[in-house]
Short mmCIF file of C-alpha atoms in Angstrom, two decimals:
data_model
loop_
_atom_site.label_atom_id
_atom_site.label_comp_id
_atom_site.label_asym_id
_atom_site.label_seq_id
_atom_site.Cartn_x
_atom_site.Cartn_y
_atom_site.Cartn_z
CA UNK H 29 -163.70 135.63 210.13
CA UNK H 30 -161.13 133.94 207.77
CA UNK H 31 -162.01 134.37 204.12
CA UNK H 32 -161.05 131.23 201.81
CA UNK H 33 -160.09 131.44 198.22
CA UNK H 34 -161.84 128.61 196.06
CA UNK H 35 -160.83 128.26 192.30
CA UNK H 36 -163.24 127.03 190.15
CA UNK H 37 -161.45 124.95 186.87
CA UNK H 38 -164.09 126.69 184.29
CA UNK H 39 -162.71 125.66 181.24
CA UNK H 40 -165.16 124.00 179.41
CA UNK H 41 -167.28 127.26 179.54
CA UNK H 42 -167.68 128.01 175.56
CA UNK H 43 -166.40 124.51 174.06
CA UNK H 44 -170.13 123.04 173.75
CA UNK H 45 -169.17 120.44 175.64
CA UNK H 46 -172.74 119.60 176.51
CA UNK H 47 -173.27 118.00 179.96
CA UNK H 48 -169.50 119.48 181.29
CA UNK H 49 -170.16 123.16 180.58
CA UNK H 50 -174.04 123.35 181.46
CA UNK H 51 -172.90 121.28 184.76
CA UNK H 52 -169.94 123.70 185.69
CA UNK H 53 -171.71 127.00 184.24
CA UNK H 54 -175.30 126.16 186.35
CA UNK H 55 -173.14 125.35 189.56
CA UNK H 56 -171.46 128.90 189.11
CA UNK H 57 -174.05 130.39 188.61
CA UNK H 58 -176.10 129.11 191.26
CA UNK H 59 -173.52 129.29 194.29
CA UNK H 60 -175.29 131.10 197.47
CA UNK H 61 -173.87 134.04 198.82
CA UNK H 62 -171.26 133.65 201.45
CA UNK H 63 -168.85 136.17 203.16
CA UNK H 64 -166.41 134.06 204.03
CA UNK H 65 -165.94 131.78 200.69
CA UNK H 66 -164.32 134.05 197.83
CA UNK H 67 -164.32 132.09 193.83
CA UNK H 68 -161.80 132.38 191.30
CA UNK H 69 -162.81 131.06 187.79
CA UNK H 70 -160.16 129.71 185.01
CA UNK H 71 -161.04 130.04 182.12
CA UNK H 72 -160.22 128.71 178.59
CA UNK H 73 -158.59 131.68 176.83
CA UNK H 74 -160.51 130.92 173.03
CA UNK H 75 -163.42 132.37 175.03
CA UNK H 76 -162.21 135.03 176.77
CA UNK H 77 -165.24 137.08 175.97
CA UNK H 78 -167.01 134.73 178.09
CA UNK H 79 -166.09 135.77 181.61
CA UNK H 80 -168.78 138.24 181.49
CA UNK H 81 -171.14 135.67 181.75
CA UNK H 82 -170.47 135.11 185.25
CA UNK H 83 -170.90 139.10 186.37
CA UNK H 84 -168.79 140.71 188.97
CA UNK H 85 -168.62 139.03 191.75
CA UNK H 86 -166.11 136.39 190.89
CA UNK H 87 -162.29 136.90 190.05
CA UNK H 88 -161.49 135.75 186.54
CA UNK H 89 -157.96 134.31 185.37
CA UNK H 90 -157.66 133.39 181.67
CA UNK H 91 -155.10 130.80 180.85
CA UNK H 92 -152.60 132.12 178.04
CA UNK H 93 -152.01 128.15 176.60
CA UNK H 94 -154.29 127.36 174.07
CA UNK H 95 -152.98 123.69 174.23
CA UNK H 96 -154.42 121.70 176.81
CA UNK H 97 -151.88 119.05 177.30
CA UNK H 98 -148.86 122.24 178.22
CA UNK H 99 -152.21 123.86 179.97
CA UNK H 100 -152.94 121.35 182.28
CA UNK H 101 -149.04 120.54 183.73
CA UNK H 102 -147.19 123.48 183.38
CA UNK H 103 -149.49 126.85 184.16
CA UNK H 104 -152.47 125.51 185.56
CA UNK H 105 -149.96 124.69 188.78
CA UNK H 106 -148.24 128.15 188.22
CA UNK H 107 -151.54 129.60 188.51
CA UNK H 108 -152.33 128.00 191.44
CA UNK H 109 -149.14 128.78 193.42
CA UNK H 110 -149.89 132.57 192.27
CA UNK H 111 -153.40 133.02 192.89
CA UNK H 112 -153.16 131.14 196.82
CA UNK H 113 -155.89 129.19 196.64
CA UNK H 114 -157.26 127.08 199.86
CA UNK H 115 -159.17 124.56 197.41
CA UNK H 116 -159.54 123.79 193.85
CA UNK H 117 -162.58 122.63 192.20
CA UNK H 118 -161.99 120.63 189.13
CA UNK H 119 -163.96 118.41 186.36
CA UNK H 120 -162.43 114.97 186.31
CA UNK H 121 -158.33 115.64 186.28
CA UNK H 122 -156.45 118.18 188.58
CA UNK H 123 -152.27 119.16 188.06
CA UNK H 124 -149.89 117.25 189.59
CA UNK H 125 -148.34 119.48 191.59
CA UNK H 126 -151.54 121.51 192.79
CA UNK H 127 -150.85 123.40 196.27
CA UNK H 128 -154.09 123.36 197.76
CA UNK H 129 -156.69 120.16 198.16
CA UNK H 130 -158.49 119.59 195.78
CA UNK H 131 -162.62 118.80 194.76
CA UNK H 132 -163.15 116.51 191.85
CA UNK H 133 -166.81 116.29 189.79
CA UNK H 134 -166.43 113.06 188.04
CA UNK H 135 -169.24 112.53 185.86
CA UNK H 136 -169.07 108.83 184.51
CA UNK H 137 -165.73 106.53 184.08
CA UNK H 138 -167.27 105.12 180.67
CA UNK H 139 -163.75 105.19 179.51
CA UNK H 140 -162.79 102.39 181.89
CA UNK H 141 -165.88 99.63 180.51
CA UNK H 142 -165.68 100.84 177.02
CA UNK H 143 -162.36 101.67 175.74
CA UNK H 144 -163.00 101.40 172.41
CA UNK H 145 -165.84 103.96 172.32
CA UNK H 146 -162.89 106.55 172.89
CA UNK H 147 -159.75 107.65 170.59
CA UNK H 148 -156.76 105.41 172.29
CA UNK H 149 -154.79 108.15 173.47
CA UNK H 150 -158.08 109.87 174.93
CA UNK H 151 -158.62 106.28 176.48
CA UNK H 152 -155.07 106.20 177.75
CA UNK H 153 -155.39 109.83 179.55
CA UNK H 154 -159.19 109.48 181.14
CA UNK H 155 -157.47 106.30 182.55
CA UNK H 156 -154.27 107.70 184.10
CA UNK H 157 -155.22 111.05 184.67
CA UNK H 158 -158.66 110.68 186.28
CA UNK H 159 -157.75 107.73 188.52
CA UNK H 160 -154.76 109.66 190.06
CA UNK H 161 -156.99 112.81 190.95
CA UNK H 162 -159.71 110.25 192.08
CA UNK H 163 -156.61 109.18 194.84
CA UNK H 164 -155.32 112.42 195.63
CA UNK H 165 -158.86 114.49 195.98
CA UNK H 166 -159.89 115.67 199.31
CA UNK H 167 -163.85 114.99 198.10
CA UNK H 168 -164.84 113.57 194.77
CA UNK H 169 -168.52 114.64 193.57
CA UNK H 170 -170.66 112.90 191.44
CA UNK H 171 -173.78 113.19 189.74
CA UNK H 172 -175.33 109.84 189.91
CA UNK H 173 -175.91 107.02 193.25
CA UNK H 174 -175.02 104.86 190.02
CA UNK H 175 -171.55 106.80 189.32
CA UNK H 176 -170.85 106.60 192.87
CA UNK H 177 -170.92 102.98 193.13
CA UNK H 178 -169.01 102.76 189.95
CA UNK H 179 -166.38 104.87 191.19
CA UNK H 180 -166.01 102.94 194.54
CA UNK H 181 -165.59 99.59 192.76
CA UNK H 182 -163.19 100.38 189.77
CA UNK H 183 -161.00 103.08 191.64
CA UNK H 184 -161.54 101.34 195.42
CA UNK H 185 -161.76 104.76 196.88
CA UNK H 186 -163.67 104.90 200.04
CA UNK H 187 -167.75 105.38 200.10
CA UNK H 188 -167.43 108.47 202.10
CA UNK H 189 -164.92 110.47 199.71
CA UNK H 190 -167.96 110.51 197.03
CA UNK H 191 -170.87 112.82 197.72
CA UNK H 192 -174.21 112.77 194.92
CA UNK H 193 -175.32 116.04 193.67
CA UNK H 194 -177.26 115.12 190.88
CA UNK H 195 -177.45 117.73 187.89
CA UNK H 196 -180.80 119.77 186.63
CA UNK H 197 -182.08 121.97 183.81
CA UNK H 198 -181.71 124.95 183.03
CA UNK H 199 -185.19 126.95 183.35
CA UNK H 200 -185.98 127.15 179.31
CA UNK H 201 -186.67 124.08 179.30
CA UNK H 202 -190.26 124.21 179.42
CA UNK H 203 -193.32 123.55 177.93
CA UNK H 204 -193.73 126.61 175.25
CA UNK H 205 -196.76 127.16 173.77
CA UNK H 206 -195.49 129.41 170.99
CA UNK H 207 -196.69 127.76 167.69
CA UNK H 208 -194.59 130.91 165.72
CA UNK H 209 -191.53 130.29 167.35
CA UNK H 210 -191.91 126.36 167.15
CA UNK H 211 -192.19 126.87 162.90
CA UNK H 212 -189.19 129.59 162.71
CA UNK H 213 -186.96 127.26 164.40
CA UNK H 214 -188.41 124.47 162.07
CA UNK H 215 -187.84 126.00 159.42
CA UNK H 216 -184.58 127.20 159.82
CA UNK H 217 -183.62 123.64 160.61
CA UNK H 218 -185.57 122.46 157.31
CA UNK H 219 -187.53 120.00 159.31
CA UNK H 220 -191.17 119.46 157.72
CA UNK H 221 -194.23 117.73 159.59
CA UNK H 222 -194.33 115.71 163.03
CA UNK H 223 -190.30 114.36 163.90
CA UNK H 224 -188.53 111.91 166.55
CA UNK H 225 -186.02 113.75 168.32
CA UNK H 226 -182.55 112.78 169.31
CA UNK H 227 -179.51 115.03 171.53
CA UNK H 228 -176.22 113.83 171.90
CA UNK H 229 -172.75 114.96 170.28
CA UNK H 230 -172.17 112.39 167.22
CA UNK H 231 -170.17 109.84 169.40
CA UNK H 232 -169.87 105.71 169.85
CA UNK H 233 -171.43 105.72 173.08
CA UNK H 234 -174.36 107.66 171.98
CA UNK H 235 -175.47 104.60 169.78
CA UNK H 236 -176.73 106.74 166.90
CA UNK H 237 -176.11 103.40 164.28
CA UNK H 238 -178.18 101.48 166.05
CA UNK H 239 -180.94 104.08 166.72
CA UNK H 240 -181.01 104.83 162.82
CA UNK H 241 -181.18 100.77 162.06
CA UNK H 242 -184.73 101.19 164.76
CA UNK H 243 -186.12 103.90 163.24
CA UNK H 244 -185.77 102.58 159.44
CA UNK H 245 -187.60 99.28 160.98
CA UNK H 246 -190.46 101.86 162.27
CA UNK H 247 -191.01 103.18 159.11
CA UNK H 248 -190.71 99.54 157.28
CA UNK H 249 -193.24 97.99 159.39
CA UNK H 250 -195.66 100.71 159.62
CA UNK H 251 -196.15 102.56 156.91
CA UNK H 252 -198.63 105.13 158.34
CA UNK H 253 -195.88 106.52 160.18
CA UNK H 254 -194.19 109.41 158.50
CA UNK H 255 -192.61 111.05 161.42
CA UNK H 256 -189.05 112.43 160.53
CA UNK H 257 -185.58 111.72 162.84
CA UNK H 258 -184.30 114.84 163.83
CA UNK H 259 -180.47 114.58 165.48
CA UNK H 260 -179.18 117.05 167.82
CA UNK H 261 -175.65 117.23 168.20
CA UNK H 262 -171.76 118.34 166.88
CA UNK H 263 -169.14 116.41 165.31
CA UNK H 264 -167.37 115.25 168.60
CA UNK H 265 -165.36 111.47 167.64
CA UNK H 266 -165.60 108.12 165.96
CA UNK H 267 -168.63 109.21 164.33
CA UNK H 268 -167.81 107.55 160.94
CA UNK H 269 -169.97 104.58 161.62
CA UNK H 270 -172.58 106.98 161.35
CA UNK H 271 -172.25 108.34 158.47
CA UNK H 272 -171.33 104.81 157.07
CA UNK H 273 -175.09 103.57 158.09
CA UNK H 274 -176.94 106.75 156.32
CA UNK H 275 -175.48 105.53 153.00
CA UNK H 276 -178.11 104.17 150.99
CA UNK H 277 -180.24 104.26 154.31
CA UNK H 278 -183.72 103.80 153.07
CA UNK H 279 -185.19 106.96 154.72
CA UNK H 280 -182.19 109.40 154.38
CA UNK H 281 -184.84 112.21 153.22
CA UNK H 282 -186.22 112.08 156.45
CA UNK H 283 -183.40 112.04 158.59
CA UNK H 284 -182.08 115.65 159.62
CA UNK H 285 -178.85 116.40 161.45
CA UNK H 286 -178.95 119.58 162.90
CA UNK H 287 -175.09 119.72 163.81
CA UNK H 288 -175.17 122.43 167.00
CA UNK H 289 -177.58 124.04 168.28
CA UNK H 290 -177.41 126.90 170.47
CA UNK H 291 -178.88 126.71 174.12
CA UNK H 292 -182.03 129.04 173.34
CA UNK H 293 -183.17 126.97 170.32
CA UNK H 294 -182.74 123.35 172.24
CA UNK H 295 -186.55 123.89 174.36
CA UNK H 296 -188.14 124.82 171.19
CA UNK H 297 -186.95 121.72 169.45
CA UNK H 298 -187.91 119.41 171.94
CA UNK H 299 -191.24 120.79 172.71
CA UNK H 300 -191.96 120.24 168.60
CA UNK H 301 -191.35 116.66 169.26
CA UNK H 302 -193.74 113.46 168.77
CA UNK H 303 -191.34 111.94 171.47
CA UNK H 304 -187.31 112.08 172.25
CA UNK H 305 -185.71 108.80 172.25
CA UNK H 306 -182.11 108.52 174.34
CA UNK H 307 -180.94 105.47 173.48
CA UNK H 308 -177.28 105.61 175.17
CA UNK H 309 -175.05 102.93 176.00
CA UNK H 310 -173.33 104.56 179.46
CA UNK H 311 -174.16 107.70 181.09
CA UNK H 312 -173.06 109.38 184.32
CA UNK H 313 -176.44 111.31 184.29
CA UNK H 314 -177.97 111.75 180.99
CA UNK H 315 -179.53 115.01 180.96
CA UNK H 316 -181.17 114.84 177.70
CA UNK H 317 -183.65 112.98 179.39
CA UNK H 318 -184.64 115.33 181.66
CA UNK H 319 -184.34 118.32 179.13
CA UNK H 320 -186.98 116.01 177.01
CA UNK H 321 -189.47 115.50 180.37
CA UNK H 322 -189.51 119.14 181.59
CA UNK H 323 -190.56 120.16 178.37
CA UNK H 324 -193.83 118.25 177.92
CA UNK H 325 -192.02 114.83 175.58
CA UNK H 326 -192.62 111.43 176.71
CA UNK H 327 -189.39 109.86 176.73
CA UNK H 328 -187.58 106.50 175.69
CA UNK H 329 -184.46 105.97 176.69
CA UNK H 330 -181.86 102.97 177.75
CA UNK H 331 -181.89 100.60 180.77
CA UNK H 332 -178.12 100.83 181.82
CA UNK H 333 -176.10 102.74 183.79
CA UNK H 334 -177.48 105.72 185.83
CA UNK H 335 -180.22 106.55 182.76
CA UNK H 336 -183.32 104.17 184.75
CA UNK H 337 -182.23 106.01 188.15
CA UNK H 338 -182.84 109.26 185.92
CA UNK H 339 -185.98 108.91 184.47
CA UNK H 340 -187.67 106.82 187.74
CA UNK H 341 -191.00 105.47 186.23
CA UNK H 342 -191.16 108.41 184.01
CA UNK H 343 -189.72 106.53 180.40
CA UNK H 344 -190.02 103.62 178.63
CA UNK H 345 -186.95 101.49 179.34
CA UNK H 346 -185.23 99.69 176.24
CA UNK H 347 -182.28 97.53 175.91
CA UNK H 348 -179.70 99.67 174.08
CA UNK H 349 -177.87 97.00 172.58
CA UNK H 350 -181.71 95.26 170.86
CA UNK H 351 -182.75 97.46 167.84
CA UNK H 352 -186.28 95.78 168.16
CA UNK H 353 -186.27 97.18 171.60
CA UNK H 354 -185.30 100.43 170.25
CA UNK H 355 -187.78 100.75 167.66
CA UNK H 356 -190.64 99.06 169.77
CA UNK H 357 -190.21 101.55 172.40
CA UNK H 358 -190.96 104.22 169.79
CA UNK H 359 -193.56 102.12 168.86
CA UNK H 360 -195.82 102.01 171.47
CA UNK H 361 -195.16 106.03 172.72
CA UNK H 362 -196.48 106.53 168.62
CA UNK H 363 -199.44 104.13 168.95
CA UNK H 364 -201.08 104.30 172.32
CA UNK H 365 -202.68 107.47 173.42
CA UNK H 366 -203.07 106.49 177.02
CA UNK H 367 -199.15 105.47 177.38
CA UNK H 368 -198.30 108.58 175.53
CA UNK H 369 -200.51 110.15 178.04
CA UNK H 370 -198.96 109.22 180.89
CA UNK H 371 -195.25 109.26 180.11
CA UNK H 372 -195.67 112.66 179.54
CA UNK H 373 -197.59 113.44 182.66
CA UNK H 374 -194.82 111.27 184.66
CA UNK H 375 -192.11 113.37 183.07
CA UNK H 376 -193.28 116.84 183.60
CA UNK H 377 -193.33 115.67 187.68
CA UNK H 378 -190.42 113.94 187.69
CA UNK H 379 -188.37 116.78 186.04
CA UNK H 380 -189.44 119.11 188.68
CA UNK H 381 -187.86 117.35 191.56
CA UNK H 382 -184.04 118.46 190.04
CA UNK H 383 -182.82 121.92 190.83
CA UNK H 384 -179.58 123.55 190.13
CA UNK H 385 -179.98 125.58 193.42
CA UNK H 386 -180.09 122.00 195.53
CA UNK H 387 -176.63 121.12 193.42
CA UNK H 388 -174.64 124.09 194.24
CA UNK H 389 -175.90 124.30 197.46
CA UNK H 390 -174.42 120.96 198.04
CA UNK H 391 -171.59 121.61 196.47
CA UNK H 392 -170.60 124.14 198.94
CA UNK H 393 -171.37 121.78 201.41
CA UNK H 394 -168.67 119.78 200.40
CA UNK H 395 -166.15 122.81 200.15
CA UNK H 396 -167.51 123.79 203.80
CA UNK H 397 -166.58 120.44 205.28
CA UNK H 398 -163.02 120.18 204.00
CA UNK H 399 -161.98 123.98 204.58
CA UNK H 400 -163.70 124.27 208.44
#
């Protein structure tokens, strides 16, 4: 029996580039054993420490560019040509002149409705770069019915090209009932009493401005609540506007941002949660959401893009763009027991119908039907 050589593009492993490295590290991870399909990873050579991670049984190649934009033209296709590869598995943009076809996971094309959410040369490259490999991939996968459509309509590539393996969560996130652990990680984060929790890099599209302008009306026009905003997330772009709003902001005592916070830490945080509010403009998946359900927190989040296909009837749906809707979302999770209640029954059920296993088992699927 023939044996095929997949590489895997595994660069984002070790940039904390949220929903991109827990998507390509859990499908790794999760591949099933097959004789006849061999992987390759490549790997981004500030983490070379990383390849570990994977064990054994997959060949590792570190690239020796630092610089992504020589990375991605010149040795990425060198690579290729020396590693003879039958298929390459990339996120979002493959080399011009791969040798081999080529798999595409295209999250989300927010870049293409909101421009201006993105740096202009960032804009400029998503655009180019991602529609080409969109055109020349063998299969493009996606993580959302909602991306799918999307894709078809902006790019006009045919139905059939894009198959749906929706993402998961990784199996800490839980309900923990470890009251220690819960105040270490509180502490270390100086957060003090009950908190609203938010995850997202600090980013336009995350709508953090408008989340901040929701939660200072919650605490203006009920003053029982005391519950602080805790914000998950790095430094990633545009991000002044936020900074901008928590000048003079009212409640800036009780608004933490935690900057990163490693994997392990994340499930603790959210299961010390009143609620986790996800109020983005566009996402391709939104796993946030999820991460928030699976571990016992009733969820709001928005009512565009793939985020209601998501959450099913699991969330309170708000209008991202309507602060009252924001803050009246968090309003009634806060104020009535029963919906409290059952959001958070919903979202423990719901979050158990995603599995990482299902996703890479599809995956292969799609490698499977272009190599036999």
């Amino acid at each position: 029996m023939k044996t095929y050589r997949i590489g895997i593009d595994a660069q984002a492993v070790g940039t904390n580039l949220s929903g991109n490295e827990i998507y390509i590290r859990n499908v790794i991870n999760h591949l099933p054993e097959d004789s006849s399909l061999n992987y390759s990873l490549f790997l981004n050579p500030k983490f070379n420490y990383l390849g570990d991670d994977f064990g054994s049984k997959y060949e590792r190649t570190f690239f020796k560019t630092k610089n992504p934009f020589i990375r991605l033209p010149l040795e990425f296709p060198y690579l290729l040509l020396k590693n003879k590869l039958d298929l390459l598995h990339v996120q979002y943009t493959a080399p011009m002149m791969a040798n081999c076809p080529i798999v595409s996971t295209i999250h989300d094309i927010s870049y293409e409705h909101y421009p201006e959410l993105f740096t202009k040369k960032e804009a400029t490259f998503l655009h180019y770069g991602i529609k080409n490999t969109a055109k020349r991939a063998a299969k493009i996968i996606t993580v959302s019915e909602y991306s799918k459509q999307d894709i078809v309509e902006t790019y006009h590539i045919p139905e059939e090209k894009i198959i749906v393996t929706y993402n998961s969560i990784d199996e800490s996130f839980k309900v923990i009932d470890d009251q220690e652990r819960m105040n270490d990680i509180k502490r270390k984060y100086e957060i003090d009493g009950d908190y609203i929790l938010a995850v997202g890099n600090l980013q336009p599209r995350k709508n953090i401005p408008r989340l901040l302008e929701a939660y200072k009306r919650l605490r203006l026009e009920n003053k029982n609540r005391k519950e602080k905003l805790v914000i998950v997330g790095k430094k990633a772009w545009l991000y002044s506007d936020i900074f901008k709003k928590l000048e003079g902001f009212e409640y800036i005592q009780d608004v933490i941002l935690t900057g990163y916070v490693p994997q392990e830490e994340l499930p603790v945080l959210y299961n010390g949660a009143k609620l986790f509010v996800y109020p983005s403009l566009f996402e391709g998946f939104g796993l946030p959401v999820l991460e928030a359900m699976a571990c016992g927190v009733p969820v709001v989040t928005s009512n565009v893009s793939s985020l209601p296909e998501v959450s099913g009837d699991a969330a309170i749906l708000i209008d991202p763009y309507q602060v009252d809707e924001i803050g009246n979302g968090m309003y009634q999770l806060l104020n009535q027991s029963s919906l409290y209640e059952e959001c958070r029954a919903k979202g423990l059920e719901r979050a158990k119908q995603f599995s990482w296993r299902k996703t890479a088992e599809k995956t292969v699927d799609v490698y499977r039907s272009i190599l036999f």
